[in-house]
Amino acid sequence: MELYLPRSKRDLKDLSKALESARFAAKLTGKTVLYHWADAIYCFFRYGCSPLQYYEGSFFKLRSFDRDEAYTRKRIQKVRARYNDRKYEYLLGCKSEFNKLFADFIKRDWIDCKTASAAEIENFIKKTGRCLMKPTDGSKGKGIKEINIEDAKDASFFCAGNDYILEEFIQQHPKMCFNNKSVNTLRMMTVMDSSGEAHLIKVAFRCGIGDAVVDNFCAGGVLYPVDIQYGRINGPGVTNSLGQQVFVHPGTDTYMIGQEIPFWEQAVEMVTETSKRIPPVRFVGWDIAITSDGPVLIEGNQYPGVIFEPLSMKHGIYKEMMSYK
């Protein structure tokens, strides 16, 4: 049996949250806080499961044989070590480099504020009318803001010379809109084997809530499992409102199970092609938006979130991830 020992300040910080995780889990199960506190600590050392994943990812609900093959924060490091050359992962982490490399899949205007003048940025905002400001090396939707034409002058001086990009706002397909402000996206996790064949492992539809600019789970969004064969939502969603299953999307009366993803085959084809663009980086979580003209690429993630593990009844994707040569 392999043990996962704390090796960083982040690990110690995670462990310090075990009691908080236990309290939330206890409210849902009726078991004692002490039971879940001990279980959360055990899951960290035995399975590499962070306390955050323990309750937000519903790890506390899994049976022991599901835990043995579950995708956890520690185990993802082994997946990355197996498939990714870390020297090239910056091509995913730096948004300006990513947009240059995948320009034919981005399919929208953008500008690098680091190299653009204030006048060029102001003109870009006025031309697009509405755009998103993104930190070049940001993650989890942090720091992303919507910029409108009324903000053009102030935003141009703020952004010029700094580590941001501005991107034209995506007009998503009507069937991907659920009375929320964000662009809702697909997270499509792929592994490319040594022969160059891309394997689509798991897909989640990320749907924002209310006025949130991003659809990220940590920003209150809902994750829904997507059937890879048919491109339909095939189970209830999850939120960071611990353990809550979401059948009807918050803010609408739409029953989500059975909803079809437009241009599904084209989206699968897109991530199959993007997977080949950086051969040394074979494990990626791709974010795809769907417009009326088809799929467009948002970004690639070398560290796809472990919260996707509890979606639907298919557990054990860690074993599948590690099975390719």
mmCIF file of C-alpha atoms in Angstrom:
data_model
loop_
_atom_site.group_PDB
_atom_site.id
_atom_site.type_symbol
_atom_site.label_atom_id
_atom_site.label_comp_id
_atom_site.label_asym_id
_atom_site.label_seq_id
_atom_site.Cartn_x
_atom_site.Cartn_y
_atom_site.Cartn_z
ATOM 1 C CA MET A 1 0.000 0.000 0.000
ATOM 2 C CA GLU A 2 1.386 3.381 -1.028
ATOM 3 C CA LEU A 3 1.266 6.308 1.377
ATOM 4 C CA TYR A 4 1.054 9.962 0.339
ATOM 5 C CA LEU A 5 3.099 12.023 2.778
ATOM 6 C CA PRO A 6 2.978 15.829 3.151
ATOM 7 C CA ARG A 7 5.769 17.325 1.046
ATOM 8 C CA SER A 8 4.872 21.004 0.837
ATOM 9 C CA LYS A 9 3.268 23.875 2.711
ATOM 10 C CA ARG A 10 0.204 23.374 0.542
ATOM 11 C CA ASP A 11 -0.131 19.803 1.839
ATOM 12 C CA LEU A 12 0.043 21.003 5.429
ATOM 13 C CA LYS A 13 -2.487 23.744 4.692
ATOM 14 C CA ASP A 14 -4.796 21.142 3.151
ATOM 15 C CA LEU A 15 -4.534 18.900 6.185
ATOM 16 C CA SER A 16 -5.441 21.828 8.428
ATOM 17 C CA LYS A 17 -8.814 21.966 6.645
ATOM 18 C CA ALA A 18 -9.693 18.363 7.441
ATOM 19 C CA LEU A 19 -11.796 19.309 10.455
ATOM 20 C CA GLU A 20 -13.809 21.813 8.402
ATOM 21 C CA SER A 21 -14.376 19.143 5.758
ATOM 22 C CA ALA A 22 -15.477 16.700 8.443
ATOM 23 C CA ARG A 23 -18.088 19.101 9.796
ATOM 24 C CA PHE A 24 -19.668 19.572 6.380
ATOM 25 C CA ALA A 25 -19.637 15.848 5.595
ATOM 26 C CA ALA A 26 -21.139 15.002 8.993
ATOM 27 C CA LYS A 27 -24.134 17.253 8.298
ATOM 28 C CA LEU A 28 -24.887 15.239 5.173
ATOM 29 C CA THR A 29 -24.353 11.728 6.484
ATOM 30 C CA GLY A 30 -25.421 11.850 10.132
ATOM 31 C CA LYS A 31 -22.108 10.333 11.170
ATOM 32 C CA THR A 32 -19.937 12.058 13.754
ATOM 33 C CA VAL A 33 -17.477 14.829 12.995
ATOM 34 C CA LEU A 34 -14.769 12.703 14.602
ATOM 35 C CA TYR A 35 -15.495 9.857 12.184
ATOM 36 C CA HIS A 36 -15.193 12.086 9.124
ATOM 37 C CA TRP A 37 -12.155 13.937 10.497
ATOM 38 C CA ALA A 38 -10.322 10.622 10.919
ATOM 39 C CA ASP A 39 -11.566 9.457 7.498
ATOM 40 C CA ALA A 40 -10.430 12.679 5.779
ATOM 41 C CA ILE A 41 -6.956 12.334 7.294
ATOM 42 C CA TYR A 42 -6.845 8.666 6.302
ATOM 43 C CA CYS A 43 -7.921 9.475 2.724
ATOM 44 C CA PHE A 44 -5.139 12.045 2.408
ATOM 45 C CA PHE A 45 -2.419 9.576 3.393
ATOM 46 C CA ARG A 46 -3.932 6.500 1.739
ATOM 47 C CA TYR A 47 -5.373 7.893 -1.492
ATOM 48 C CA GLY A 48 -3.833 11.343 -1.887
ATOM 49 C CA CYS A 49 -7.262 12.971 -1.525
ATOM 50 C CA SER A 50 -7.216 16.573 -0.313
ATOM 51 C CA PRO A 51 -9.777 17.615 2.322
ATOM 52 C CA LEU A 52 -11.309 19.915 -0.315
ATOM 53 C CA GLN A 53 -11.960 16.958 -2.600
ATOM 54 C CA TYR A 54 -13.098 14.889 0.375
ATOM 55 C CA TYR A 55 -16.257 16.955 0.793
ATOM 56 C CA GLU A 56 -16.653 19.091 -2.372
ATOM 57 C CA GLY A 57 -15.779 16.132 -4.562
ATOM 58 C CA SER A 58 -17.973 13.815 -2.458
ATOM 59 C CA PHE A 59 -15.044 11.484 -1.828
ATOM 60 C CA PHE A 60 -16.584 10.645 1.535
ATOM 61 C CA LYS A 61 -19.422 8.900 -0.330
ATOM 62 C CA LEU A 62 -17.178 6.511 -2.283
ATOM 63 C CA ARG A 63 -16.764 2.886 -1.355
ATOM 64 C CA SER A 64 -13.260 1.560 -0.715
ATOM 65 C CA PHE A 65 -12.867 -0.109 -4.132
ATOM 66 C CA ASP A 66 -13.919 3.134 -5.857
ATOM 67 C CA ARG A 67 -11.433 5.071 -3.727
ATOM 68 C CA ASP A 68 -8.671 2.691 -4.814
ATOM 69 C CA GLU A 69 -8.971 3.869 -8.422
ATOM 70 C CA ALA A 70 -10.229 7.427 -7.958
ATOM 71 C CA TYR A 71 -8.567 10.463 -9.473
ATOM 72 C CA THR A 72 -7.140 12.584 -6.607
ATOM 73 C CA ARG A 73 -4.919 15.628 -6.257
ATOM 74 C CA LYS A 74 -1.864 13.542 -5.380
ATOM 75 C CA ARG A 75 -2.467 10.961 -8.059
ATOM 76 C CA ILE A 76 -2.737 13.606 -10.737
ATOM 77 C CA GLN A 77 0.966 14.273 -10.189
ATOM 78 C CA LYS A 78 1.673 10.703 -11.288
ATOM 79 C CA VAL A 79 -0.459 11.168 -14.396
ATOM 80 C CA ARG A 80 1.443 14.329 -15.276
ATOM 81 C CA ALA A 81 4.788 12.654 -14.595
ATOM 82 C CA ARG A 82 3.828 9.769 -16.882
ATOM 83 C CA TYR A 83 2.598 11.811 -19.829
ATOM 84 C CA ASN A 84 3.812 15.406 -19.621
ATOM 85 C CA ASP A 85 7.218 16.993 -20.057
ATOM 86 C CA ARG A 86 7.012 19.842 -17.546
ATOM 87 C CA LYS A 87 9.298 22.034 -19.689
ATOM 88 C CA TYR A 88 6.476 22.415 -22.213
ATOM 89 C CA GLU A 89 3.510 22.840 -19.877
ATOM 90 C CA TYR A 90 4.035 26.604 -19.870
ATOM 91 C CA LEU A 91 2.481 26.602 -23.348
ATOM 92 C CA LEU A 92 -0.797 25.769 -21.630
ATOM 93 C CA GLY A 93 -0.318 27.944 -18.548
ATOM 94 C CA CYS A 94 0.577 31.182 -20.343
ATOM 95 C CA LYS A 95 -2.536 32.449 -22.124
ATOM 96 C CA SER A 96 -0.681 34.600 -24.638
ATOM 97 C CA GLU A 97 1.566 31.702 -25.710
ATOM 98 C CA PHE A 98 -1.445 29.391 -25.804
ATOM 99 C CA ASN A 99 -3.442 31.720 -28.036
ATOM 100 C CA LYS A 100 -0.552 32.030 -30.478
ATOM 101 C CA LEU A 101 -0.041 28.276 -30.692
ATOM 102 C CA PHE A 102 -3.745 27.445 -31.072
ATOM 103 C CA ALA A 103 -4.819 30.483 -33.101
ATOM 104 C CA ASP A 104 -6.738 28.364 -35.628
ATOM 105 C CA PHE A 105 -8.855 26.865 -32.835
ATOM 106 C CA ILE A 106 -9.318 30.090 -30.803
ATOM 107 C CA LYS A 107 -11.368 31.725 -33.580
ATOM 108 C CA ARG A 108 -11.695 35.151 -31.929
ATOM 109 C CA ASP A 109 -9.756 38.386 -31.668
ATOM 110 C CA TRP A 110 -7.423 38.984 -28.746
ATOM 111 C CA ILE A 111 -4.586 41.284 -27.746
ATOM 112 C CA ASP A 112 -1.549 40.861 -25.488
ATOM 113 C CA CYS A 113 -1.519 43.824 -23.086
ATOM 114 C CA LYS A 114 2.134 43.228 -22.202
ATOM 115 C CA THR A 115 3.269 44.319 -25.659
ATOM 116 C CA ALA A 116 0.361 46.581 -26.711
ATOM 117 C CA SER A 117 0.124 50.313 -26.168
ATOM 118 C CA ALA A 118 -2.739 51.978 -24.296
ATOM 119 C CA ALA A 119 -4.056 53.330 -27.599
ATOM 120 C CA GLU A 120 -4.040 49.866 -29.191
ATOM 121 C CA ILE A 121 -5.857 48.409 -26.204
ATOM 122 C CA GLU A 122 -8.449 51.179 -26.212
ATOM 123 C CA ASN A 123 -9.077 50.652 -29.920
ATOM 124 C CA PHE A 124 -9.422 46.912 -29.376
ATOM 125 C CA ILE A 125 -12.052 47.414 -26.653
ATOM 126 C CA LYS A 126 -13.984 49.876 -28.795
ATOM 127 C CA LYS A 127 -13.838 47.525 -31.775
ATOM 128 C CA THR A 128 -15.088 44.483 -29.867
ATOM 129 C CA GLY A 129 -17.531 46.445 -27.704
ATOM 130 C CA ARG A 130 -17.320 43.740 -25.041
ATOM 131 C CA CYS A 131 -14.339 41.638 -24.039
ATOM 132 C CA LEU A 132 -12.797 39.691 -21.178
ATOM 133 C CA MET A 133 -9.650 40.717 -19.317
ATOM 134 C CA LYS A 134 -7.650 37.659 -18.231
ATOM 135 C CA PRO A 135 -4.415 37.442 -16.214
ATOM 136 C CA THR A 136 -1.826 35.810 -18.464
ATOM 137 C CA ASP A 137 -1.019 33.075 -15.962
ATOM 138 C CA GLY A 138 -4.352 32.934 -14.096
ATOM 139 C CA SER A 139 -6.330 29.821 -13.211
ATOM 140 C CA LYS A 140 -9.728 28.811 -11.783
ATOM 141 C CA GLY A 141 -11.269 31.930 -13.330
ATOM 142 C CA LYS A 142 -9.514 34.199 -10.832
ATOM 143 C CA GLY A 143 -8.952 37.785 -11.940
ATOM 144 C CA ILE A 144 -11.153 37.525 -15.038
ATOM 145 C CA LYS A 145 -13.267 40.640 -15.591
ATOM 146 C CA GLU A 146 -15.668 41.822 -18.230
ATOM 147 C CA ILE A 147 -14.689 45.053 -20.000
ATOM 148 C CA ASN A 148 -17.291 47.107 -21.870
ATOM 149 C CA ILE A 149 -16.856 49.974 -24.289
ATOM 150 C CA GLU A 150 -17.674 52.471 -21.527
ATOM 151 C CA ASP A 151 -14.569 51.251 -19.660
ATOM 152 C CA ALA A 152 -12.258 51.512 -22.683
ATOM 153 C CA LYS A 153 -10.119 54.473 -21.625
ATOM 154 C CA ASP A 154 -9.626 53.501 -17.986
ATOM 155 C CA ALA A 155 -9.039 49.823 -18.835
ATOM 156 C CA SER A 156 -6.488 50.647 -21.525
ATOM 157 C CA PHE A 157 -4.214 52.504 -19.109
ATOM 158 C CA PHE A 158 -4.659 49.834 -16.433
ATOM 159 C CA CYS A 159 -3.845 46.936 -18.781
ATOM 160 C CA ALA A 160 -1.078 48.461 -20.920
ATOM 161 C CA GLY A 161 2.297 46.873 -20.218
ATOM 162 C CA ASN A 162 0.844 44.415 -17.680
ATOM 163 C CA ASP A 163 0.380 40.655 -17.735
ATOM 164 C CA TYR A 164 -3.135 40.508 -19.146
ATOM 165 C CA ILE A 165 -4.747 39.544 -22.388
ATOM 166 C CA LEU A 166 -8.048 40.877 -23.700
ATOM 167 C CA GLU A 167 -10.275 38.521 -25.651
ATOM 168 C CA GLU A 168 -13.337 39.181 -27.755
ATOM 169 C CA PHE A 169 -16.428 37.960 -25.895
ATOM 170 C CA ILE A 170 -17.802 34.675 -27.216
ATOM 171 C CA GLN A 171 -21.381 34.567 -28.455
ATOM 172 C CA GLN A 172 -22.375 31.071 -27.393
ATOM 173 C CA HIS A 173 -24.961 28.802 -28.970
ATOM 174 C CA PRO A 174 -28.509 29.481 -27.665
ATOM 175 C CA LYS A 175 -28.745 25.889 -26.397
ATOM 176 C CA MET A 176 -25.718 26.512 -24.188
ATOM 177 C CA CYS A 177 -27.347 29.496 -22.433
ATOM 178 C CA PHE A 178 -29.153 28.954 -19.127
ATOM 179 C CA ASN A 179 -30.119 32.430 -17.937
ATOM 180 C CA ASN A 180 -26.610 33.128 -16.655
ATOM 181 C CA LYS A 181 -23.939 35.659 -17.583
ATOM 182 C CA SER A 182 -20.914 33.437 -18.161
ATOM 183 C CA VAL A 183 -19.978 31.507 -21.276
ATOM 184 C CA ASN A 184 -20.666 27.882 -20.365
ATOM 185 C CA THR A 185 -18.002 25.421 -21.393
ATOM 186 C CA LEU A 186 -17.082 21.769 -21.774
ATOM 187 C CA ARG A 187 -14.073 20.441 -19.852
ATOM 188 C CA MET A 188 -12.777 17.582 -22.001
ATOM 189 C CA MET A 189 -9.951 15.518 -20.529
ATOM 190 C CA THR A 190 -7.680 13.698 -22.976
ATOM 191 C CA VAL A 191 -4.655 11.428 -22.843
ATOM 192 C CA MET A 192 -2.565 10.859 -25.975
ATOM 193 C CA ASP A 193 -0.775 7.528 -26.174
ATOM 194 C CA SER A 194 2.731 7.022 -27.574
ATOM 195 C CA SER A 195 1.347 6.208 -31.034
ATOM 196 C CA GLY A 196 -0.260 9.665 -31.244
ATOM 197 C CA GLU A 197 -3.870 8.572 -30.693
ATOM 198 C CA ALA A 198 -5.903 10.837 -28.410
ATOM 199 C CA HIS A 199 -8.273 9.209 -25.897
ATOM 200 C CA LEU A 200 -11.169 11.222 -24.481
ATOM 201 C CA ILE A 201 -11.422 10.155 -20.823
ATOM 202 C CA LYS A 202 -14.158 12.256 -19.269
ATOM 203 C CA VAL A 203 -16.274 15.302 -20.106
ATOM 204 C CA ALA A 204 -18.115 17.753 -17.882
ATOM 205 C CA PHE A 205 -20.398 20.606 -18.851
ATOM 206 C CA ARG A 206 -19.613 23.637 -16.688
ATOM 207 C CA CYS A 207 -22.509 26.030 -16.276
ATOM 208 C CA GLY A 208 -22.298 29.327 -14.408
ATOM 209 C CA ILE A 209 -24.818 30.795 -12.019
ATOM 210 C CA GLY A 210 -26.440 34.236 -12.154
ATOM 211 C CA ASP A 211 -24.123 37.182 -12.771
ATOM 212 C CA ALA A 212 -20.827 35.296 -12.349
ATOM 213 C CA VAL A 213 -18.516 36.078 -15.293
ATOM 214 C CA VAL A 214 -16.950 32.598 -15.179
ATOM 215 C CA ASP A 215 -18.464 29.100 -15.053
ATOM 216 C CA ASN A 216 -15.859 27.596 -12.709
ATOM 217 C CA PHE A 217 -16.930 25.226 -9.947
ATOM 218 C CA CYS A 218 -15.047 27.301 -7.362
ATOM 219 C CA ALA A 219 -17.085 30.350 -8.453
ATOM 220 C CA GLY A 220 -20.345 28.565 -7.679
ATOM 221 C CA GLY A 221 -20.917 26.969 -11.076
ATOM 222 C CA VAL A 222 -22.558 23.584 -11.626
ATOM 223 C CA LEU A 223 -20.791 20.600 -13.212
ATOM 224 C CA TYR A 224 -22.842 18.113 -15.212
ATOM 225 C CA PRO A 225 -21.554 14.786 -16.545
ATOM 226 C CA VAL A 226 -21.632 14.331 -20.323
ATOM 227 C CA ASP A 227 -21.974 10.992 -22.079
ATOM 228 C CA ILE A 228 -18.963 10.769 -24.384
ATOM 229 C CA GLN A 229 -20.656 8.553 -26.968
ATOM 230 C CA TYR A 230 -23.816 10.603 -27.429
ATOM 231 C CA GLY A 231 -22.895 14.100 -26.240
ATOM 232 C CA ARG A 232 -25.763 14.399 -23.769
ATOM 233 C CA ILE A 233 -25.872 15.321 -20.097
ATOM 234 C CA ASN A 234 -26.426 11.943 -18.451
ATOM 235 C CA GLY A 235 -26.659 12.656 -14.731
ATOM 236 C CA PRO A 236 -27.354 15.280 -12.065
ATOM 237 C CA GLY A 237 -24.907 18.121 -11.574
ATOM 238 C CA VAL A 238 -22.815 18.912 -8.524
ATOM 239 C CA THR A 239 -21.974 22.241 -6.935
ATOM 240 C CA ASN A 240 -19.736 23.351 -4.105
ATOM 241 C CA SER A 241 -22.918 23.471 -2.027
ATOM 242 C CA LEU A 242 -21.688 20.290 -0.464
ATOM 243 C CA GLY A 243 -23.231 17.120 -1.763
ATOM 244 C CA GLN A 244 -26.154 18.815 -3.482
ATOM 245 C CA GLN A 245 -27.316 17.120 -6.675
ATOM 246 C CA VAL A 246 -28.671 19.529 -9.278
ATOM 247 C CA PHE A 247 -31.315 18.220 -11.664
ATOM 248 C CA VAL A 248 -32.832 21.604 -12.613
ATOM 249 C CA HIS A 249 -30.341 24.338 -13.367
ATOM 250 C CA PRO A 250 -30.467 27.136 -10.759
ATOM 251 C CA GLY A 251 -32.103 30.245 -12.170
ATOM 252 C CA THR A 252 -34.101 28.368 -14.830
ATOM 253 C CA ASP A 253 -36.722 25.644 -14.955
ATOM 254 C CA THR A 254 -34.583 23.529 -17.307
ATOM 255 C CA TYR A 255 -34.272 19.847 -16.446
ATOM 256 C CA MET A 256 -30.673 19.183 -17.444
ATOM 257 C CA ILE A 257 -30.481 15.411 -17.830
ATOM 258 C CA GLY A 258 -30.843 14.531 -21.501
ATOM 259 C CA GLN A 259 -29.840 17.989 -22.774
ATOM 260 C CA GLU A 260 -27.773 17.620 -25.955
ATOM 261 C CA ILE A 261 -24.515 19.446 -26.589
ATOM 262 C CA PRO A 262 -24.627 21.167 -30.022
ATOM 263 C CA PHE A 263 -21.800 20.317 -32.449
ATOM 264 C CA TRP A 264 -20.707 17.440 -30.216
ATOM 265 C CA GLU A 265 -18.855 15.490 -32.907
ATOM 266 C CA GLN A 266 -17.004 18.635 -33.974
ATOM 267 C CA ALA A 267 -16.006 19.320 -30.343
ATOM 268 C CA VAL A 268 -14.585 15.796 -30.014
ATOM 269 C CA GLU A 269 -12.746 16.239 -33.303
ATOM 270 C CA MET A 270 -11.321 19.550 -32.072
ATOM 271 C CA VAL A 271 -9.781 18.146 -28.881
ATOM 272 C CA THR A 272 -8.471 15.187 -30.864
ATOM 273 C CA GLU A 273 -6.582 17.645 -33.065
ATOM 274 C CA THR A 274 -5.477 20.007 -30.284
ATOM 275 C CA SER A 275 -4.062 17.034 -28.378
ATOM 276 C CA LYS A 276 -1.505 16.571 -31.151
ATOM 277 C CA ARG A 277 -0.324 20.191 -31.115
ATOM 278 C CA ILE A 278 2.103 19.757 -28.156
ATOM 279 C CA PRO A 279 3.411 16.149 -28.381
ATOM 280 C CA PRO A 280 5.451 16.353 -25.122
ATOM 281 C CA VAL A 281 2.271 17.265 -23.198
ATOM 282 C CA ARG A 282 -0.050 14.289 -23.564
ATOM 283 C CA PHE A 283 -2.442 14.806 -20.632
ATOM 284 C CA VAL A 284 -4.636 17.923 -20.892
ATOM 285 C CA GLY A 285 -8.029 19.196 -19.804
ATOM 286 C CA TRP A 286 -9.421 21.272 -22.688
ATOM 287 C CA ASP A 287 -12.066 23.969 -22.222
ATOM 288 C CA ILE A 288 -14.372 24.265 -25.221
ATOM 289 C CA ALA A 289 -17.215 26.734 -25.846
ATOM 290 C CA ILE A 290 -19.960 26.121 -28.402
ATOM 291 C CA THR A 291 -21.069 28.943 -30.703
ATOM 292 C CA SER A 292 -23.728 28.935 -33.412
ATOM 293 C CA ASP A 293 -20.917 28.227 -35.886
ATOM 294 C CA GLY A 294 -19.368 25.365 -33.926
ATOM 295 C CA PRO A 295 -16.846 24.780 -31.119
ATOM 296 C CA VAL A 296 -14.075 27.216 -30.174
ATOM 297 C CA LEU A 297 -11.122 26.603 -27.884
ATOM 298 C CA ILE A 298 -10.882 28.526 -24.604
ATOM 299 C CA GLU A 299 -7.778 27.063 -22.946
ATOM 300 C CA GLY A 300 -5.892 23.921 -22.022
ATOM 301 C CA ASN A 301 -5.154 22.830 -18.460
ATOM 302 C CA GLN A 302 -2.202 20.731 -17.383
ATOM 303 C CA TYR A 303 -3.866 20.288 -13.989
ATOM 304 C CA PRO A 304 -7.552 19.481 -14.634
ATOM 305 C CA GLY A 305 -9.615 19.663 -11.453
ATOM 306 C CA VAL A 306 -10.235 16.521 -9.442
ATOM 307 C CA ILE A 307 -13.806 17.607 -8.704
ATOM 308 C CA PHE A 308 -14.842 15.843 -11.928
ATOM 309 C CA GLU A 309 -14.292 12.444 -10.330
ATOM 310 C CA PRO A 310 -17.729 12.160 -8.633
ATOM 311 C CA LEU A 311 -19.683 13.003 -11.785
ATOM 312 C CA SER A 312 -21.926 10.092 -12.852
ATOM 313 C CA MET A 313 -21.336 6.495 -11.816
ATOM 314 C CA LYS A 314 -18.099 6.031 -13.721
ATOM 315 C CA HIS A 315 -15.362 6.091 -11.137
ATOM 316 C CA GLY A 316 -11.818 4.846 -11.435
ATOM 317 C CA ILE A 317 -10.655 7.115 -14.244
ATOM 318 C CA TYR A 318 -7.209 7.205 -12.604
ATOM 319 C CA LYS A 319 -6.705 3.571 -13.577
ATOM 320 C CA GLU A 320 -7.778 4.314 -17.144
ATOM 321 C CA MET A 321 -5.543 7.381 -17.306
ATOM 322 C CA MET A 322 -2.482 5.381 -16.332
ATOM 323 C CA SER A 323 -3.231 2.521 -18.743
ATOM 324 C CA TYR A 324 -1.845 4.095 -21.915
ATOM 325 C CA LYS A 325 1.730 3.645 -23.091
#
